[in-house]
PDB file of C-alpha atoms and ligand atoms in Angstrom:
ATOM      1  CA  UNK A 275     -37.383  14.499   3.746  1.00 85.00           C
ATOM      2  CA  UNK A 276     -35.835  12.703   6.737  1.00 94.00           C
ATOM      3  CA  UNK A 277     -36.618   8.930   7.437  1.00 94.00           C
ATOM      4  CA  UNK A 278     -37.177   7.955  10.696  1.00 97.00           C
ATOM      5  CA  UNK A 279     -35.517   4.331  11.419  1.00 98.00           C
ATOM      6  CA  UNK A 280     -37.910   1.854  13.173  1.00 98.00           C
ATOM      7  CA  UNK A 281     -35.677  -0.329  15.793  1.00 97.00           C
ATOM      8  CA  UNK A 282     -35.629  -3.125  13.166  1.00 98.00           C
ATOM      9  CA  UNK A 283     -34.142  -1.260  10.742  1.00 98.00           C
ATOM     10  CA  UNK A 284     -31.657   0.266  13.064  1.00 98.00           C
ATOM     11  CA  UNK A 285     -30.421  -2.996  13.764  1.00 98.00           C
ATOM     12  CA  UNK A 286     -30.391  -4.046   9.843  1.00 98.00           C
ATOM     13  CA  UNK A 287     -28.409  -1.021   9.226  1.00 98.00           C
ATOM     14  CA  UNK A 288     -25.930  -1.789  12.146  1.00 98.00           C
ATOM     15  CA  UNK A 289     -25.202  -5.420  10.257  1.00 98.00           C
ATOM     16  CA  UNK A 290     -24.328  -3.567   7.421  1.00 98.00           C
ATOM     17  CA  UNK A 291     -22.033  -1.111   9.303  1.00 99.00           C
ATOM     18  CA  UNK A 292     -20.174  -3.708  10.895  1.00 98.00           C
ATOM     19  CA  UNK A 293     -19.682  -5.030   6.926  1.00 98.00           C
ATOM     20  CA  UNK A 294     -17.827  -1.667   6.689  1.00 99.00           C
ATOM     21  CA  UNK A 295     -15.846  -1.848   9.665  1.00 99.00           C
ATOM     22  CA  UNK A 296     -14.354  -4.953   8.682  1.00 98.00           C
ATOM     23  CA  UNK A 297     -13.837  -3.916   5.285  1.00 99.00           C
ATOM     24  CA  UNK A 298     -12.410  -0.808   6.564  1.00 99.00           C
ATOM     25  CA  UNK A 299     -10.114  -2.912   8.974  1.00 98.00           C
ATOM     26  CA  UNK A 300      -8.929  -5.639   6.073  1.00 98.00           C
ATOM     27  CA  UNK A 301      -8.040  -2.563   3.971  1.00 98.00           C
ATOM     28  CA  UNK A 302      -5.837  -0.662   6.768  1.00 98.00           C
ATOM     29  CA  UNK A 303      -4.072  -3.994   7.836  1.00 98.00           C
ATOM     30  CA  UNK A 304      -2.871  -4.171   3.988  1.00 98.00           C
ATOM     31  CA  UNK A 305      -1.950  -0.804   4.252  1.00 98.00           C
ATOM     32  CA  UNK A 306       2.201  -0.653   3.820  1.00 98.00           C
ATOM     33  CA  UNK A 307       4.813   0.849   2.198  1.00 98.00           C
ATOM     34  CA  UNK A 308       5.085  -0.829  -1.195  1.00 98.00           C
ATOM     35  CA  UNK A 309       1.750  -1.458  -1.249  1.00 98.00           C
ATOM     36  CA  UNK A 310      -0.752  -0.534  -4.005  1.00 98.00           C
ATOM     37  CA  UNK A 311      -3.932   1.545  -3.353  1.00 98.00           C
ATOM     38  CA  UNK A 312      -5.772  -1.086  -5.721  1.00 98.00           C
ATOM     39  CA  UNK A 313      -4.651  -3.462  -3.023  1.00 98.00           C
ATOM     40  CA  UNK A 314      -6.317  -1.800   0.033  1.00 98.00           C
ATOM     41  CA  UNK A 315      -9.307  -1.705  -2.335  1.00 98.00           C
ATOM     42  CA  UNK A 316      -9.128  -5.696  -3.296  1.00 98.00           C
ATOM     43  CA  UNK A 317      -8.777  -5.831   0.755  1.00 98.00           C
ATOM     44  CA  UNK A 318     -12.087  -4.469   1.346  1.00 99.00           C
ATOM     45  CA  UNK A 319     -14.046  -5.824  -1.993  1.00 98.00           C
ATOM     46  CA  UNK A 320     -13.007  -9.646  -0.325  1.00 98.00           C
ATOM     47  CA  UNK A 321     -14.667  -8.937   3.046  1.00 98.00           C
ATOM     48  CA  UNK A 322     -17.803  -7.499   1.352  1.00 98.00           C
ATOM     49  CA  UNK A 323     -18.148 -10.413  -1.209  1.00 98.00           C
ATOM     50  CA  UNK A 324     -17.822 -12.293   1.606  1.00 98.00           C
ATOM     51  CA  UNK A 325     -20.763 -10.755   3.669  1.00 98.00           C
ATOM     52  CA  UNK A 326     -23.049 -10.907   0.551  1.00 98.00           C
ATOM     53  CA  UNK A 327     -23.005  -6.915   0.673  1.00 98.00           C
ATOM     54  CA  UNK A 328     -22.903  -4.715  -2.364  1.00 98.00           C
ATOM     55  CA  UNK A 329     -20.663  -1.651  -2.578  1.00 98.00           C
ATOM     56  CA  UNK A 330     -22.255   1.314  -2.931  1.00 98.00           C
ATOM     57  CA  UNK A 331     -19.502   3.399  -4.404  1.00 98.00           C
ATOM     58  CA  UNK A 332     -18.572   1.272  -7.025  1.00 98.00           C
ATOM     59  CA  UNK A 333     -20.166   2.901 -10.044  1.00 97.00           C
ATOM     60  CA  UNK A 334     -21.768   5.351  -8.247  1.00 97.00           C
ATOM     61  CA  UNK A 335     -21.658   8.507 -10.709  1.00 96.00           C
ATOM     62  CA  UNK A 336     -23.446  11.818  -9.584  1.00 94.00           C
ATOM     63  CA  UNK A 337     -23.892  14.811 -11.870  1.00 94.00           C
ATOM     64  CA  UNK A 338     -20.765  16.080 -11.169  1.00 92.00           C
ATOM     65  CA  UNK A 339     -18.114  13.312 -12.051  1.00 95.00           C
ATOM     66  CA  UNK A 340     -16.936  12.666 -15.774  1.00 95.00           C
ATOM     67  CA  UNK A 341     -16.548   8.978 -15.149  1.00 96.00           C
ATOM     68  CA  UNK A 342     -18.847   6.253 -12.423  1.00 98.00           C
ATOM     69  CA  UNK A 343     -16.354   5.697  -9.346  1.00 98.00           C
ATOM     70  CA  UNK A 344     -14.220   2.704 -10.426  1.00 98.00           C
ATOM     71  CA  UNK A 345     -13.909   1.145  -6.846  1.00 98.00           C
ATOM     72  CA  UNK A 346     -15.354   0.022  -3.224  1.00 98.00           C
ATOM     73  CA  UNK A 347     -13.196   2.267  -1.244  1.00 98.00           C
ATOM     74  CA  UNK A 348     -11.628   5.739  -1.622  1.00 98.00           C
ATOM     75  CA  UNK A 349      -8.285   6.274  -1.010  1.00 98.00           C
ATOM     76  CA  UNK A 350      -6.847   9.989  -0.499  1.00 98.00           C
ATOM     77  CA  UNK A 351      -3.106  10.126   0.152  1.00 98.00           C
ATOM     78  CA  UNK A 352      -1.482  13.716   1.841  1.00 98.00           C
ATOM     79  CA  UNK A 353      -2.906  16.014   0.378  1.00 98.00           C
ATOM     80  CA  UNK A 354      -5.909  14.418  -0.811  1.00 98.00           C
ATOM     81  CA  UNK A 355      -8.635  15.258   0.935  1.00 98.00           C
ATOM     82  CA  UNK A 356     -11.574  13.030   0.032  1.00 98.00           C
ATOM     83  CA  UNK A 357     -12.842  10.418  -3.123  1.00 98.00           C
ATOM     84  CA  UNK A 358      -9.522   9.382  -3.976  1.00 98.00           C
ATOM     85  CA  UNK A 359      -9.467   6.527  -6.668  1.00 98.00           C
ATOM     86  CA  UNK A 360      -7.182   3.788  -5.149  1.00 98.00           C
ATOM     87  CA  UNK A 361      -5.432   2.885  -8.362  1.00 98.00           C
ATOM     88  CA  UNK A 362      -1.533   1.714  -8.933  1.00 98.00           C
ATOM     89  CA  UNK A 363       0.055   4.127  -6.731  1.00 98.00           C
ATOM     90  CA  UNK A 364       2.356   2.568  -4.169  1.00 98.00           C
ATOM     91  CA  UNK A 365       1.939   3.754  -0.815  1.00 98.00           C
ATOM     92  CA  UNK A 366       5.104   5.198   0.423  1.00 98.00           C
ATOM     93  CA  UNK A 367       7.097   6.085   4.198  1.00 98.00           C
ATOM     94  CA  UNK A 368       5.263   8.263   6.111  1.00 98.00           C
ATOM     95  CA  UNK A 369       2.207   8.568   3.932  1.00 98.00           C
ATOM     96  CA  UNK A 370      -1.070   9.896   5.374  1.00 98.00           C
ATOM     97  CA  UNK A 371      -4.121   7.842   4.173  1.00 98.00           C
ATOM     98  CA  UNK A 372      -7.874   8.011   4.235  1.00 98.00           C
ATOM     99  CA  UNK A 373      -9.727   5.448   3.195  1.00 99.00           C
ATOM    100  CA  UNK A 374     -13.347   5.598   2.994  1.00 99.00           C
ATOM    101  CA  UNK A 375     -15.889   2.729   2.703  1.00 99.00           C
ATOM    102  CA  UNK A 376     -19.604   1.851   2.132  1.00 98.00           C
ATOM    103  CA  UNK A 377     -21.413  -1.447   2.079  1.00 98.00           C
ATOM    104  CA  UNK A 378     -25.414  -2.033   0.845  1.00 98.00           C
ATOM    105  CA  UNK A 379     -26.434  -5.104   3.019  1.00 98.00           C
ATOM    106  CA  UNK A 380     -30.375  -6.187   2.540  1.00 98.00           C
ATOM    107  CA  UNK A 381     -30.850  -2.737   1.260  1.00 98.00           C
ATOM    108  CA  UNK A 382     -29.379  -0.721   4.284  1.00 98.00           C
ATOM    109  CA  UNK A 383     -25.611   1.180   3.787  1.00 98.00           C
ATOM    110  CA  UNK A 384     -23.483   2.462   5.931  1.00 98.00           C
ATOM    111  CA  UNK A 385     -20.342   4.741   5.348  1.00 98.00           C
ATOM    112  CA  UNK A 386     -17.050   4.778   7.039  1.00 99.00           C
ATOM    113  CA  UNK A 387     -13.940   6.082   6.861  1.00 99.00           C
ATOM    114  CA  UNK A 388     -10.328   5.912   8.648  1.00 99.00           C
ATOM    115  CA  UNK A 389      -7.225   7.836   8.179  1.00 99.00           C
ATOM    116  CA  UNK A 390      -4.078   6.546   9.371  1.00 98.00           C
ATOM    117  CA  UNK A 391       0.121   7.314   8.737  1.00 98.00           C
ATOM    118  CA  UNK A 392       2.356   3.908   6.823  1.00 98.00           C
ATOM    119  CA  UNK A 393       5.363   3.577   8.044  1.00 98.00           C
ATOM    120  CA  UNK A 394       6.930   6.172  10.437  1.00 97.00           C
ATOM    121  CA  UNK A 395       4.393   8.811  10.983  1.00 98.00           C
ATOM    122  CA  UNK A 396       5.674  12.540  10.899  1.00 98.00           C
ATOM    123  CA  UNK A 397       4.798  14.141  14.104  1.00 98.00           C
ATOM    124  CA  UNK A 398       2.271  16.840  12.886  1.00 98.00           C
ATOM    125  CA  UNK A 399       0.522  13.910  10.917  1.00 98.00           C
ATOM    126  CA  UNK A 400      -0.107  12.342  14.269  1.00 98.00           C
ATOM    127  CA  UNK A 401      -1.371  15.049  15.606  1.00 98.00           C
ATOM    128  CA  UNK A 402      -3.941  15.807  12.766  1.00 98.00           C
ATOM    129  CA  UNK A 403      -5.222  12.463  12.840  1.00 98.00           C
ATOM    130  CA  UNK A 404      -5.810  12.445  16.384  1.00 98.00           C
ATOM    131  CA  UNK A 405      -7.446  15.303  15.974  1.00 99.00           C
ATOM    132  CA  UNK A 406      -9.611  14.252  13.277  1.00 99.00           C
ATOM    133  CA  UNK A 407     -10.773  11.612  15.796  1.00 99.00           C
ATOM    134  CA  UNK A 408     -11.212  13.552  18.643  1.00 99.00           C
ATOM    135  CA  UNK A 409     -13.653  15.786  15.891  1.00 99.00           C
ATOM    136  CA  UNK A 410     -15.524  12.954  14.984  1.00 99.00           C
ATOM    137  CA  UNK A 411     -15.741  11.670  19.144  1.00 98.00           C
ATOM    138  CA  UNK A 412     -17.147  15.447  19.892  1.00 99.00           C
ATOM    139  CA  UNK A 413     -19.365  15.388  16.597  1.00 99.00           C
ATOM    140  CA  UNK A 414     -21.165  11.395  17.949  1.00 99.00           C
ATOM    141  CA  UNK A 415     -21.564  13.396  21.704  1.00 98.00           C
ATOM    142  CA  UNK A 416     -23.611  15.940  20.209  1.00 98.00           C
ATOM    143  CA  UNK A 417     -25.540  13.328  18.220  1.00 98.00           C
ATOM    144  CA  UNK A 418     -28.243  13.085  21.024  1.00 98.00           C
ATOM    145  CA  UNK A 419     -32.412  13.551  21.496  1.00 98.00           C
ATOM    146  CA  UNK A 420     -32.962  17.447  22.205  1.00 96.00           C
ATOM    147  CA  UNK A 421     -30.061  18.446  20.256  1.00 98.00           C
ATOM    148  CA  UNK A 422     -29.779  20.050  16.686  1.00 98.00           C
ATOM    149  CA  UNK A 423     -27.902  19.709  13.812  1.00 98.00           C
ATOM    150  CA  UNK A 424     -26.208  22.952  14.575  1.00 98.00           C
ATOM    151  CA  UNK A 425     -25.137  21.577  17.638  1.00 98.00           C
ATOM    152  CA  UNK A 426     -22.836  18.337  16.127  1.00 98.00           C
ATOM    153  CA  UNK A 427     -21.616  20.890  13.276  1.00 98.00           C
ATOM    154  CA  UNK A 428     -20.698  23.322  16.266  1.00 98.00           C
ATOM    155  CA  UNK A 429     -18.731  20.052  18.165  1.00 98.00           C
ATOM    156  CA  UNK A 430     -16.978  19.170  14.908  1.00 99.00           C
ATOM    157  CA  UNK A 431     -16.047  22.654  13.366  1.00 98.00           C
ATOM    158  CA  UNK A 432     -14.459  23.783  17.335  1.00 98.00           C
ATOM    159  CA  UNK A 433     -12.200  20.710  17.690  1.00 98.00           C
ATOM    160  CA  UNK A 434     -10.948  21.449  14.002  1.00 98.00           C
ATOM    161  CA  UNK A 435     -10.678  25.402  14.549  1.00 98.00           C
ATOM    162  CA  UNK A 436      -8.857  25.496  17.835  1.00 98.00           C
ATOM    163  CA  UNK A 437      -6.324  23.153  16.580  1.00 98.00           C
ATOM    164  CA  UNK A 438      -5.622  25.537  13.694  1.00 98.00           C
ATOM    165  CA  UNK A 439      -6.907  23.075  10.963  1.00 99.00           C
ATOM    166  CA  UNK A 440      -8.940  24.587   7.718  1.00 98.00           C
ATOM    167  CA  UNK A 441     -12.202  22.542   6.837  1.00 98.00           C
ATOM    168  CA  UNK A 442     -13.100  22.348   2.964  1.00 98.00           C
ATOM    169  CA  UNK A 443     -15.787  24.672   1.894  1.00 94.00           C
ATOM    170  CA  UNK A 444     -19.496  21.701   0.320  1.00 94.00           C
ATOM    171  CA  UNK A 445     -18.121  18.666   2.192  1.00 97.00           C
ATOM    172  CA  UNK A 446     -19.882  17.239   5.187  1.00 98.00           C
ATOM    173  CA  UNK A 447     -21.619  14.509   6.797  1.00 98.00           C
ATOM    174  CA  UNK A 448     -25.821  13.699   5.516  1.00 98.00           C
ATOM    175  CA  UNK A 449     -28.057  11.824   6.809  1.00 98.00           C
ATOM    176  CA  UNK A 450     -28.353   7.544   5.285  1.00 98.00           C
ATOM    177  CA  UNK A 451     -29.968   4.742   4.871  1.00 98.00           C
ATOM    178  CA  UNK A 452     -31.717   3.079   1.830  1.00 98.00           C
ATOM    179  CA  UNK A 453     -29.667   5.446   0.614  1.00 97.00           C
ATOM    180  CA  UNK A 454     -26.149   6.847   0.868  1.00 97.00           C
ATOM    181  CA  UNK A 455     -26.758  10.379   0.751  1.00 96.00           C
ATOM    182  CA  UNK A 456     -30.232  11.102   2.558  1.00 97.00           C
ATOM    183  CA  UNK A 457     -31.616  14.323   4.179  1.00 97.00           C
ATOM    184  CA  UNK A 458     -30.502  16.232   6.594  1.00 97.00           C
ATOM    185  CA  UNK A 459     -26.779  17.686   5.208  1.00 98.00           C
ATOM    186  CA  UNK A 460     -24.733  17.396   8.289  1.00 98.00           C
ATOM    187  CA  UNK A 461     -21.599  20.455   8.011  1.00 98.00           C
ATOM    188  CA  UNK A 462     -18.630  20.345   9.525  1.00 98.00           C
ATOM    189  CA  UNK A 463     -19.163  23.569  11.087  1.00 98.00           C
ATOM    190  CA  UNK A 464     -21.630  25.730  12.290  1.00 98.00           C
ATOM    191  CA  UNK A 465     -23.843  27.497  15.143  1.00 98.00           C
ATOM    192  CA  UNK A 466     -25.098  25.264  18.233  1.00 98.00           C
ATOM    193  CA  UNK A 467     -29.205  25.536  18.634  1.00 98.00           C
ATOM    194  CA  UNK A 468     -29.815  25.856  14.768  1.00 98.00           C
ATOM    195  CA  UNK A 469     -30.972  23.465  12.382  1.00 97.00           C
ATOM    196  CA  UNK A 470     -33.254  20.317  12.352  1.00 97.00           C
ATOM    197  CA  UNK A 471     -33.786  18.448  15.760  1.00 98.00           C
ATOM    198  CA  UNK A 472     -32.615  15.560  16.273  1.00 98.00           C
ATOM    199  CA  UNK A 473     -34.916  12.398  16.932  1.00 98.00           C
ATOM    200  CA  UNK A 474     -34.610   8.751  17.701  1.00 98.00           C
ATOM    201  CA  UNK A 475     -34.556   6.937  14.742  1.00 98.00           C
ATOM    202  CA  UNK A 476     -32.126   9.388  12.415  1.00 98.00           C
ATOM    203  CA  UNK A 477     -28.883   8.162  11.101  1.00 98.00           C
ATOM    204  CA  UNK A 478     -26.270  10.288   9.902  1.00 98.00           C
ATOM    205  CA  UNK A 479     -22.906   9.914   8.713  1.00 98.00           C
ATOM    206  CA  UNK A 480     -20.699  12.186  10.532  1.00 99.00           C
ATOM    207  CA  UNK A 481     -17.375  12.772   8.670  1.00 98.00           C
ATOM    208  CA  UNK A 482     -15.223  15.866   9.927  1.00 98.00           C
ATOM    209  CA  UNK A 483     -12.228  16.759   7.346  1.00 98.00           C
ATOM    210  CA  UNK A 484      -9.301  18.392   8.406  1.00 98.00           C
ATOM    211  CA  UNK A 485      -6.786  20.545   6.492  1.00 98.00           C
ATOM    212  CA  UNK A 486      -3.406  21.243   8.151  1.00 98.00           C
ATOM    213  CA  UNK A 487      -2.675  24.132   6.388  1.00 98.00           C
ATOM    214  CA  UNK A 488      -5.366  26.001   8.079  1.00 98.00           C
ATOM    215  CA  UNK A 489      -6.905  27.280   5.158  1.00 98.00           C
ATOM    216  CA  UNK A 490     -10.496  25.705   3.739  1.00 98.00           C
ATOM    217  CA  UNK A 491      -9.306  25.812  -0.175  1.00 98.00           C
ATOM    218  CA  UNK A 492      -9.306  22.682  -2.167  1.00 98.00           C
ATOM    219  CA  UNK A 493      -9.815  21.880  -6.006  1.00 98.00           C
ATOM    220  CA  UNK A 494     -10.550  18.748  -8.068  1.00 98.00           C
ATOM    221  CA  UNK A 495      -7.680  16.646  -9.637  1.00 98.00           C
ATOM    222  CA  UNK A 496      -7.732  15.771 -13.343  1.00 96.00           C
ATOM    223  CA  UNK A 497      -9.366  12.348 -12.687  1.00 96.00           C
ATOM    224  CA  UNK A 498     -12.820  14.279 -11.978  1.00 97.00           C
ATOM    225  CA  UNK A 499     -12.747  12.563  -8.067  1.00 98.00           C
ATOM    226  CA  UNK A 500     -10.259  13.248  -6.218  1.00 98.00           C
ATOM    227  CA  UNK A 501     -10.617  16.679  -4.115  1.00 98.00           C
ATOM    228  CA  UNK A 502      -7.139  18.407  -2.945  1.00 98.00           C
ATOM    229  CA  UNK A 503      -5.978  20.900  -0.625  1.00 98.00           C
ATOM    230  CA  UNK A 504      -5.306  23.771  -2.806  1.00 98.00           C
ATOM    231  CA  UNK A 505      -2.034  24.606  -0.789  1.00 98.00           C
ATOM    232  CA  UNK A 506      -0.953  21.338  -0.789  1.00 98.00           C
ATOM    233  CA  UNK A 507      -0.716  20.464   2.849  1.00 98.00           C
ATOM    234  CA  UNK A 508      -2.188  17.276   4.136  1.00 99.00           C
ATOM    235  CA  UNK A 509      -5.612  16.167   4.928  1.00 99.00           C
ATOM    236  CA  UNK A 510      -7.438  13.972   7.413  1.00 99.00           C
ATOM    237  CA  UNK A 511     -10.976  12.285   7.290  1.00 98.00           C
ATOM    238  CA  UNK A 512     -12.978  10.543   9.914  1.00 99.00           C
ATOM    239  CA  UNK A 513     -16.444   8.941   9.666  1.00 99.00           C
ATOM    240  CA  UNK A 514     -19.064   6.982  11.438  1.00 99.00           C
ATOM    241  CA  UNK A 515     -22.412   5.983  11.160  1.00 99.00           C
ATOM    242  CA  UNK A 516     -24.444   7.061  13.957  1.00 99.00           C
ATOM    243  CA  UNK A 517     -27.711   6.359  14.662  1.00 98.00           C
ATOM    244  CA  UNK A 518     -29.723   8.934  17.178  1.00 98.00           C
ATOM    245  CA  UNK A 519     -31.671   7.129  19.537  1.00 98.00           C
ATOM    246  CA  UNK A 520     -33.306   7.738  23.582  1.00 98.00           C
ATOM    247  CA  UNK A 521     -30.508   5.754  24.797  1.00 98.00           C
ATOM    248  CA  UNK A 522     -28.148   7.879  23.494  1.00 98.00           C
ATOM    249  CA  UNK A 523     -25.437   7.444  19.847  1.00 98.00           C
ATOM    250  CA  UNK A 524     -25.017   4.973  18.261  1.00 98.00           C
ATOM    251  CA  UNK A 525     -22.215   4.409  16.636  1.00 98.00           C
ATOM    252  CA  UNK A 526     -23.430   1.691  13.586  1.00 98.00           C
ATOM    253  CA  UNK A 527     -20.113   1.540  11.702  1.00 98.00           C
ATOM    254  CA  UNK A 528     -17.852   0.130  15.112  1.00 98.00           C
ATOM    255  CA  UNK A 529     -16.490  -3.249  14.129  1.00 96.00           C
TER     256      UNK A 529
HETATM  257 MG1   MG B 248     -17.782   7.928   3.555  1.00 57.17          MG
HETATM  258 MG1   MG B 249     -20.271   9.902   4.047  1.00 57.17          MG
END
């Protein structure tokens, strides 16, 4: 079932998107070399406390996990992809980082994420999170009245294919709102004029992950969480929250 968002609850969701963005932003200015992934996620718990917003990631524990998700944020370094736990790991020079955030604020979430290099970026990491941007920018222009699903998985999947980037096999965007992980599943890829049409009044998280390798394998670390590339290259990830409306997207998670 897909909820349709009355105005007023657009706008309650966008006050709890901008709770991400800022968390999202207090997190990536802590972001260093030296620094701790535990501290990105103290970064982000401080802004939300502050905000009176609830996290909800923090013991959120589908089917799937042997342990409830032990922080506010995810943190995936290199060559992790997605749901990274940010523990005592010191980011190092050069490191490629994702870090993902939601916030609950008067019963509304939304879901974020940013990836971005520490220290002195390697070329080809540059490139891949530009990329990963420029995914998630064609995947919010599709997100328009008269459009399908199909047609922002199409956007997404071309930017990442035509750069030569893989995209992991059961992750994508869904739709949100009471709820973090609502109806309709948004991919990453697929065929333009398929799929559920899009109406004012849908939010969906769009979240395009990219693979440098090229190749869409990736397995799940000994913690239970955190999803690598199986070759070991690096990964990016880029999210908003974007609600579909007659005026065209928009984007709930901007700070
Ligand atoms: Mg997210
Ligand atoms: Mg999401």
């Amino acid at each position: 079932m897909v909820e349709i968002k009355t105005d007023e609850s657009l706008q309650a969701m966008r006050e709890a998107g901008r709770v991400v963005a800022e968390a999202l932003a207090a997190a990536r200015e802590k972001a260093a070399p030296g620094v701790t992934l535990r501290e990105l996620d103290r970064a982000a718990r401080e802004v939300l406390t502050a905000a009176g917003a609830g996290s909800p990631f923090l013991d959120y524990h589908p089917d799937w996990a042997p342990v409830p998700f032990p922080a506010v944020v995810c943190t995936s370094v290199n060559d992790a992809i997605v749901h990274g736990i940010p523990g005592d790991e010191r980011l190092a020079d050069g490191d490629l980082v994702s870090v993902d955030c939601g916030a609950v604020l008067r019963g509304w979430v939304g879901d974020s994420a940013v990836s971005f290099t520490v220290g002195r970026a390697r070329p080809e990491d540059t490139r891949l999170v530009e990329t990963a941007y420029e995914a998630l920018e064609a995947g919010i222009a599709a997100a328009v009245v008269g459009n399908r699903i199909g047609d922002i998985a199409h956007a997404v999947g071309r930017v990442c294919r035509r750069a030569g980037y893989g995209i992991p096999d059961g992750f994508g965007g869904h739709g949100i709102g009471r709820t973090m992980h609502e109806d309709p599943g948004v991919p990453n890829e697929g065929r333009p004029g398929r799929g559920m049409p899009l109406r004012h009044g849908m939010v969906l998280a769009i979240e395009p992950m990219l693979l440098a390798g090229g190749a869409d394998e990736h397995y799940t670390a000994a913690d239970g969480w955190t999803v690598r590339t199986l070759d070991g290259s690096r990964a990016a990830h880029a999210e908003h929250t974007v609600a579909i409306t007659t005026d065209g997207p928009r984007i709930l998670t901007a700070l």
